[in-house]
mmCIF file of C-alpha atoms in Angstrom:
data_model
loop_
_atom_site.group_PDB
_atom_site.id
_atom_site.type_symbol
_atom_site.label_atom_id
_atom_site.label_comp_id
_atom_site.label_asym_id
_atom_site.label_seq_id
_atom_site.Cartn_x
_atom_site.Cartn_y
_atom_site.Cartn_z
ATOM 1 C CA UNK A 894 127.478 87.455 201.898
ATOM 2 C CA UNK A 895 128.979 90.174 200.301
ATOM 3 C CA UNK A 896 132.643 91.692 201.701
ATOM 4 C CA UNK A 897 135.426 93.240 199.627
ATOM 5 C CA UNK A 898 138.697 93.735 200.733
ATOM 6 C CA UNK A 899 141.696 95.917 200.305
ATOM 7 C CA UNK A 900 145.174 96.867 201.536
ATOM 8 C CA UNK A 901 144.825 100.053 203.353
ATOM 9 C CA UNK A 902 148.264 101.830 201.983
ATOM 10 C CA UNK A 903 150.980 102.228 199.650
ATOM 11 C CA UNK A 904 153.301 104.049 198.978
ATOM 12 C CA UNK A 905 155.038 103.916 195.251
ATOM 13 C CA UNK A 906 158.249 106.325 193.666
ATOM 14 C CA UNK A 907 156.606 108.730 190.913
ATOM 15 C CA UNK A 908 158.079 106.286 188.039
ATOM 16 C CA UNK A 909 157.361 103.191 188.924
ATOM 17 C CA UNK A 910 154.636 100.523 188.711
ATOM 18 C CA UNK A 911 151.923 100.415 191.478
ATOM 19 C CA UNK A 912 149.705 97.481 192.369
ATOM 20 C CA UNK A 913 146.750 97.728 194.151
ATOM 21 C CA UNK A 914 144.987 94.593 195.393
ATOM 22 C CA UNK A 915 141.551 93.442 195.864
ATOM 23 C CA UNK A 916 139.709 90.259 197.268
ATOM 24 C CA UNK A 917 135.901 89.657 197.067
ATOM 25 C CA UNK A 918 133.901 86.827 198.282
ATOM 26 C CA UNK A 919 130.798 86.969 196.079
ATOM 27 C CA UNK A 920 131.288 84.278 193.445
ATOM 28 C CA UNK A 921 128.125 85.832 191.675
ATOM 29 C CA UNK A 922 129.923 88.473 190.874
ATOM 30 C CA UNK A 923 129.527 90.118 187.087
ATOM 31 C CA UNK A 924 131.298 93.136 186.935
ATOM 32 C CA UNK A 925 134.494 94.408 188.964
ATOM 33 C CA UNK A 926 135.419 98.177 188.839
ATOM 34 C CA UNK A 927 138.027 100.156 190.284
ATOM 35 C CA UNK A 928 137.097 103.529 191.282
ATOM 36 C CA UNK A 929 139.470 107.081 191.839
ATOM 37 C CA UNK A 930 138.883 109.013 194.958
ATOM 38 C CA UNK A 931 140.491 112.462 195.221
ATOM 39 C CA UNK A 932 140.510 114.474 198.334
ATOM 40 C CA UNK A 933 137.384 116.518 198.434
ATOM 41 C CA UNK A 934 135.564 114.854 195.546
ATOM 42 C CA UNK A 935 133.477 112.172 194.347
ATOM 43 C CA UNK A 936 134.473 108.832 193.179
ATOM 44 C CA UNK A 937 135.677 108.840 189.581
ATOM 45 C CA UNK A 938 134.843 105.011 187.380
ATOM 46 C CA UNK A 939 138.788 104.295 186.310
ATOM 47 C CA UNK A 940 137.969 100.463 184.332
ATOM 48 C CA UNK A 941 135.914 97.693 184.929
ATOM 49 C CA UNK A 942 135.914 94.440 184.051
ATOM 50 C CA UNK A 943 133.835 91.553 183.237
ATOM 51 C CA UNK A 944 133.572 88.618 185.241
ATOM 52 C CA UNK A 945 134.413 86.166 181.933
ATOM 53 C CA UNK A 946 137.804 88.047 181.639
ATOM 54 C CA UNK A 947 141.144 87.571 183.062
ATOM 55 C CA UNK A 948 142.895 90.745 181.990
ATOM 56 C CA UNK A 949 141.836 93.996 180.596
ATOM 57 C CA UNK A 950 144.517 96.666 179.451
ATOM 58 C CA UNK A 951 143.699 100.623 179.363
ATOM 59 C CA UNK A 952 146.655 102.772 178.501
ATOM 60 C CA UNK A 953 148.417 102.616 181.794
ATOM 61 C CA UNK A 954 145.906 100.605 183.595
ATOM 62 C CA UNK A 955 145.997 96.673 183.826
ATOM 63 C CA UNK A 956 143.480 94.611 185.831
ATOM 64 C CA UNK A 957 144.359 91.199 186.322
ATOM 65 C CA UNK A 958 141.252 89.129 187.731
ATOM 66 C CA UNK A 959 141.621 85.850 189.291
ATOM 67 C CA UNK A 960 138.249 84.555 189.547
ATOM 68 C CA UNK A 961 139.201 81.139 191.546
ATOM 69 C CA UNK A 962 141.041 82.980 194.405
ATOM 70 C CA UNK A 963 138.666 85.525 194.299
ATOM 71 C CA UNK A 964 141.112 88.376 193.468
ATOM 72 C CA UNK A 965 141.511 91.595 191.314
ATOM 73 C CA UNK A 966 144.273 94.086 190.815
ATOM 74 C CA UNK A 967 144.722 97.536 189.790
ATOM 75 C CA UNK A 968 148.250 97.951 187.977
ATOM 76 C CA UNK A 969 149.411 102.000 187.355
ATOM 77 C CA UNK A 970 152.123 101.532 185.079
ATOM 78 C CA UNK A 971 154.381 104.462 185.080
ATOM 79 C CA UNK A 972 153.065 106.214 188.326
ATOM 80 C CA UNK A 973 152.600 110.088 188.647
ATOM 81 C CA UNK A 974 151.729 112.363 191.079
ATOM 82 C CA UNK A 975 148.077 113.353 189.715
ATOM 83 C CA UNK A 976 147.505 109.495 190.681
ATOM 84 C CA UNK A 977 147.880 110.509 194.178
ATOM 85 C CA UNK A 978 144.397 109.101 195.487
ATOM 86 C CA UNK A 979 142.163 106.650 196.830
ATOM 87 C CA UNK A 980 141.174 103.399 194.964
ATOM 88 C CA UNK A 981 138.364 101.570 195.704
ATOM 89 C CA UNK A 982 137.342 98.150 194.396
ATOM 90 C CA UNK A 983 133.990 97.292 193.570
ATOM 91 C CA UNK A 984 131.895 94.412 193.332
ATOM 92 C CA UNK A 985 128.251 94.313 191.166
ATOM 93 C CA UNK A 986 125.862 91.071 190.938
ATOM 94 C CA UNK A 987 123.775 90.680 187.595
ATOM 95 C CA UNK A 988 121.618 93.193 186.942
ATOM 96 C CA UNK A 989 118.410 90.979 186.740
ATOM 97 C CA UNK A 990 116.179 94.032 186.256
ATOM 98 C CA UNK A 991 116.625 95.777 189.412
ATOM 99 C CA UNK A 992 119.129 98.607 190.140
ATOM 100 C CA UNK A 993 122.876 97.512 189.829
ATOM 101 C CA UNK A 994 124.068 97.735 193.502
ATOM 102 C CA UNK A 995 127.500 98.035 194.370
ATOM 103 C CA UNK A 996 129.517 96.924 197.142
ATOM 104 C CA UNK A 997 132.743 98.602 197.757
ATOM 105 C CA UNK A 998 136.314 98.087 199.586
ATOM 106 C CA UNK A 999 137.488 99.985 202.275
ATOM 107 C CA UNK A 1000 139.563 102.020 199.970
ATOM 108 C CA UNK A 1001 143.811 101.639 199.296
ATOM 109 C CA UNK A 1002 145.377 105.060 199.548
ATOM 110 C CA UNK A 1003 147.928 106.024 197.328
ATOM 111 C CA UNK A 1004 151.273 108.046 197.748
ATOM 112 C CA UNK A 1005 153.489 108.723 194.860
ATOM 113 C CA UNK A 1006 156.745 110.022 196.081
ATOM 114 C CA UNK A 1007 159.031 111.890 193.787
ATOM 115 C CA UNK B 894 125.549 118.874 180.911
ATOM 116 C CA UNK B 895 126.566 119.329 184.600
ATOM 117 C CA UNK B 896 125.860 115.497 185.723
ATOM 118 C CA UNK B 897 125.112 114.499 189.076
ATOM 119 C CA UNK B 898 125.074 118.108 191.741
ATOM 120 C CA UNK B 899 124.683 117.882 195.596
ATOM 121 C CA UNK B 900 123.504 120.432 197.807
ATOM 122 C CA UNK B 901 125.054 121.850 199.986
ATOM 123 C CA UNK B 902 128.753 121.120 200.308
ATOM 124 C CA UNK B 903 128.985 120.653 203.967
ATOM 125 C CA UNK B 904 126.406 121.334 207.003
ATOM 126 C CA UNK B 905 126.522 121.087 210.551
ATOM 127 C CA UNK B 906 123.075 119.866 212.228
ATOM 128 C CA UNK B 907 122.385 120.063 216.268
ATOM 129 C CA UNK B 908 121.458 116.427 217.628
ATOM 130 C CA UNK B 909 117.518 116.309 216.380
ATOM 131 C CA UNK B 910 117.559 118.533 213.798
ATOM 132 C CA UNK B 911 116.050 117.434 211.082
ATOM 133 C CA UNK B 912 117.825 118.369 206.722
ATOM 134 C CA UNK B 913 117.063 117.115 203.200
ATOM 135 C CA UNK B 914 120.590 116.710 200.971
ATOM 136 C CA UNK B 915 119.417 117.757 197.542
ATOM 137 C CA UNK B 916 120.821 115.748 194.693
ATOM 138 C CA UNK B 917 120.082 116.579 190.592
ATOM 139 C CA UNK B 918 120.987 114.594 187.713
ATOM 140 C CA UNK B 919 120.897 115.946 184.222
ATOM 141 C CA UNK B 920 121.704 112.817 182.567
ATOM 142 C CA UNK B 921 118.280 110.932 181.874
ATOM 143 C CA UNK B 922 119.042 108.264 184.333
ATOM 144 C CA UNK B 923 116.603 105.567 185.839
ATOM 145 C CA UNK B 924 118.655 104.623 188.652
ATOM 146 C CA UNK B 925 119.878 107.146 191.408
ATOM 147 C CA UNK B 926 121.542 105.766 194.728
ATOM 148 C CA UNK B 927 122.685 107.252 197.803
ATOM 149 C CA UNK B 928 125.589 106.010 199.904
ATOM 150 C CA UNK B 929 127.116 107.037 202.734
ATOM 151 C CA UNK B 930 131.025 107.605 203.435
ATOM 152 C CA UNK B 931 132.442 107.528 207.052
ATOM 153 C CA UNK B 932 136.233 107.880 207.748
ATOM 154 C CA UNK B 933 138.766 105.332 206.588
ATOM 155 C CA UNK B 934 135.762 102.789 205.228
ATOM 156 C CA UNK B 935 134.312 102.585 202.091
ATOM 157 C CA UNK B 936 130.875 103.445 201.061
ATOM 158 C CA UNK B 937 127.295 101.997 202.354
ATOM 159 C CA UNK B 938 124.022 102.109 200.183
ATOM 160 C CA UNK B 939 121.368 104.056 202.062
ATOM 161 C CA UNK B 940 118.637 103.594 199.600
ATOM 162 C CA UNK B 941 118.345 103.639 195.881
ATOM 163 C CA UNK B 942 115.682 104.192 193.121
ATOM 164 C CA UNK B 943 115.131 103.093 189.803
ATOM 165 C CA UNK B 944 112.769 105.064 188.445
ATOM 166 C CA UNK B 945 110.475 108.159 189.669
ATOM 167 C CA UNK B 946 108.328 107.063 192.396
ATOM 168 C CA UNK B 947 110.039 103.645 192.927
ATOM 169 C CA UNK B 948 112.339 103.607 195.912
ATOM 170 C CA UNK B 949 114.367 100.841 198.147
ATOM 171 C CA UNK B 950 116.725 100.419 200.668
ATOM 172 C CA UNK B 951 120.060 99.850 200.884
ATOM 173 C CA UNK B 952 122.304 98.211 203.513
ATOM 174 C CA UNK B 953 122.030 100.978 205.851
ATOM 175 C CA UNK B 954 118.222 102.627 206.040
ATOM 176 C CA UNK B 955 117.592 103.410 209.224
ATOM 177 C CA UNK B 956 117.278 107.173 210.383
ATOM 178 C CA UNK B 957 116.843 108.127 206.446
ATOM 179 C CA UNK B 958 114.176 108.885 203.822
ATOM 180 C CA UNK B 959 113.615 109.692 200.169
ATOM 181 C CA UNK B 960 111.646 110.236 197.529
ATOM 182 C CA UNK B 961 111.786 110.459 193.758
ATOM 183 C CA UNK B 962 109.174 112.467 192.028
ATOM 184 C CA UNK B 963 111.081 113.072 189.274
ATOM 185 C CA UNK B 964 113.785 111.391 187.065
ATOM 186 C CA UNK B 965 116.167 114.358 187.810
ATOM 187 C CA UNK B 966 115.632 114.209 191.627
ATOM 188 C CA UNK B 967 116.602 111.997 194.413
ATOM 189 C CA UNK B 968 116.580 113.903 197.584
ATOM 190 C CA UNK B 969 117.500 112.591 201.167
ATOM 191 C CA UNK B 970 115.764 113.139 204.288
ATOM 192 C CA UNK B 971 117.251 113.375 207.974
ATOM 193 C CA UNK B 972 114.685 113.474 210.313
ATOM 194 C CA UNK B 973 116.156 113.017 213.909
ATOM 195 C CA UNK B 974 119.592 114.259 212.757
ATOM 196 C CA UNK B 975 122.318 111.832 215.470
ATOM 197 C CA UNK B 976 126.129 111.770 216.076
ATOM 198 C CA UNK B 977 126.207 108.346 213.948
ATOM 199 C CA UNK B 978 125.101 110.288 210.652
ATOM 200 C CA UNK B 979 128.047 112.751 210.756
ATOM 201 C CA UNK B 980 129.425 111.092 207.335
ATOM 202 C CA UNK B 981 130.311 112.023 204.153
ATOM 203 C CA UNK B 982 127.336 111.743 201.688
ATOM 204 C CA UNK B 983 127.150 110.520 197.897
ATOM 205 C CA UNK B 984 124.980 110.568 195.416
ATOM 206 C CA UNK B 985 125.216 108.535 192.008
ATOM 207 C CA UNK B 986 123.297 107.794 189.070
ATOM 208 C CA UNK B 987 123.232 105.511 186.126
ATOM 209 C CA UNK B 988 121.760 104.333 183.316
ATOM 210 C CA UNK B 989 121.795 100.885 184.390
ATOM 211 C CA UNK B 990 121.596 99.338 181.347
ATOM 212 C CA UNK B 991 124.066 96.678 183.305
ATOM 213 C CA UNK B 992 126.382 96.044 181.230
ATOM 214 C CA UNK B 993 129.707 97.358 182.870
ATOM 215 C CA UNK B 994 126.986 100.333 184.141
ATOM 216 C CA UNK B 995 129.265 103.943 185.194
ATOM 217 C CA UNK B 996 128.022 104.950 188.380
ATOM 218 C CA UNK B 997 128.450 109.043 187.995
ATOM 219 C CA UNK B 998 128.770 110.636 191.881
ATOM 220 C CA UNK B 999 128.214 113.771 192.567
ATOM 221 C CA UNK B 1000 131.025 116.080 194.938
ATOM 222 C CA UNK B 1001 129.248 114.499 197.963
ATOM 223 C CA UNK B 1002 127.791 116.458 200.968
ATOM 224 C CA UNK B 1003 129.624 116.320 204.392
ATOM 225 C CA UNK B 1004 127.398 116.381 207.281
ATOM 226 C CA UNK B 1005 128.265 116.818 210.740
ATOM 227 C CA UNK B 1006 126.146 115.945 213.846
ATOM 228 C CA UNK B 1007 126.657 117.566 217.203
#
């Protein structure tokens, strides 16, 4: 079955590095996103990575995937204010032909404090 | 190119009631989903196309409908409007070519059911 997991809060000093953490239990997994949820809006695609990867580096984003335990992590280096938000983690099987469906964590909020 | 627009912004149905949320994509995209949002959790696939006039559900169905006439338009259909539906609404869309695949959402509708 399908079931993503995340923390449900945490709370970082505007400055400093934030991890967010995510576990997954599909092993079929191909692609791993992270997702930016501001209040009022829609979810925003932050990085993804592939399932054949261990790191991937954008600007001040890291994700670090573990594929034998199963987890992946969001790092914010440098965190600000405007990153002030909900993170999901998402999970997508191979696309065999049919739609690419998603399943998504319960969502880590995010509180930069000056 | 306004990308993925839901209509309305928020809507409060009587127990019964019966709405369609209206969702347009301007982006040329095969695949349209719907998902739901309730408080604290993350979000559920109500149904998804991947094409006009190919539809299928998601991981939670029941109590909704669509259609897809069109490559621009996924609508969704409440017939029996009940307190469980009072959500948040999304729509997405993508191009699902699969490889790392953005799923654009729209602002999201929020429904409530009294």
């Amino acid at each position: 079955g399908e079931d993503v997991e995340q923390s449900l809060f945490l709370s970082v000093r505007e400055g400093d590095s934030s991890v967010i953490n995510c576990t997954y239990t599909d092993s079929s997994s191909t692609y791993l996103y992270w997702y930016k949820q501001e209040p009022g809006a829609g979810l925003q695609l932050l990085t993804y990575i592939f399932s054949n990867m261990d790191m991937k580096q954008d600007q001040r984003l890291t994700v670090l995937l573990n594929k034998k335990d199963k987890h992946l992590s969001l790092r914010i280096a440098d965190t600000q204010t405007g990153d002030s938000a909900i993170y999901f983690c998402a999970e997508s099987i191979s696309n065999t032909g049919t739609a690419s469906k998603l399943t998504f964590g319960t969502g880590t909020r995010l509180q930069v404090t000056l | 190119n306004a990308g993925v627009t839901q209509t309305p912004k928020f809507r409060i149905l009587k127990i019964g009631q019966s709405m369609t949320l209206q969702c347009t994509q301007d982006m040329n995209h095969n695949y349209m989903y719907w998902y739901r949002q309730d408080p604290g959790m993350g979000l559920k696939l109500i149904y998804y196309s991947v094409g006009a006039g190919i539809t299928d559900k998601g991981e939670v169905p029941n109590g909704y409908n669509v259609s897809r006439s069109t490559t621009e338009d996924f609508p969704l259909r409440l017939e029996l409007a009940a307190p469980s539906q009072t959500s948040v609404y999304f729509c997405a869309s993508t191009d699902g070519s699969g490889r790392g695949e953005t799923q654009y959402f729209g602002p999201g509708t929020r429904l409530l059911v009294l």
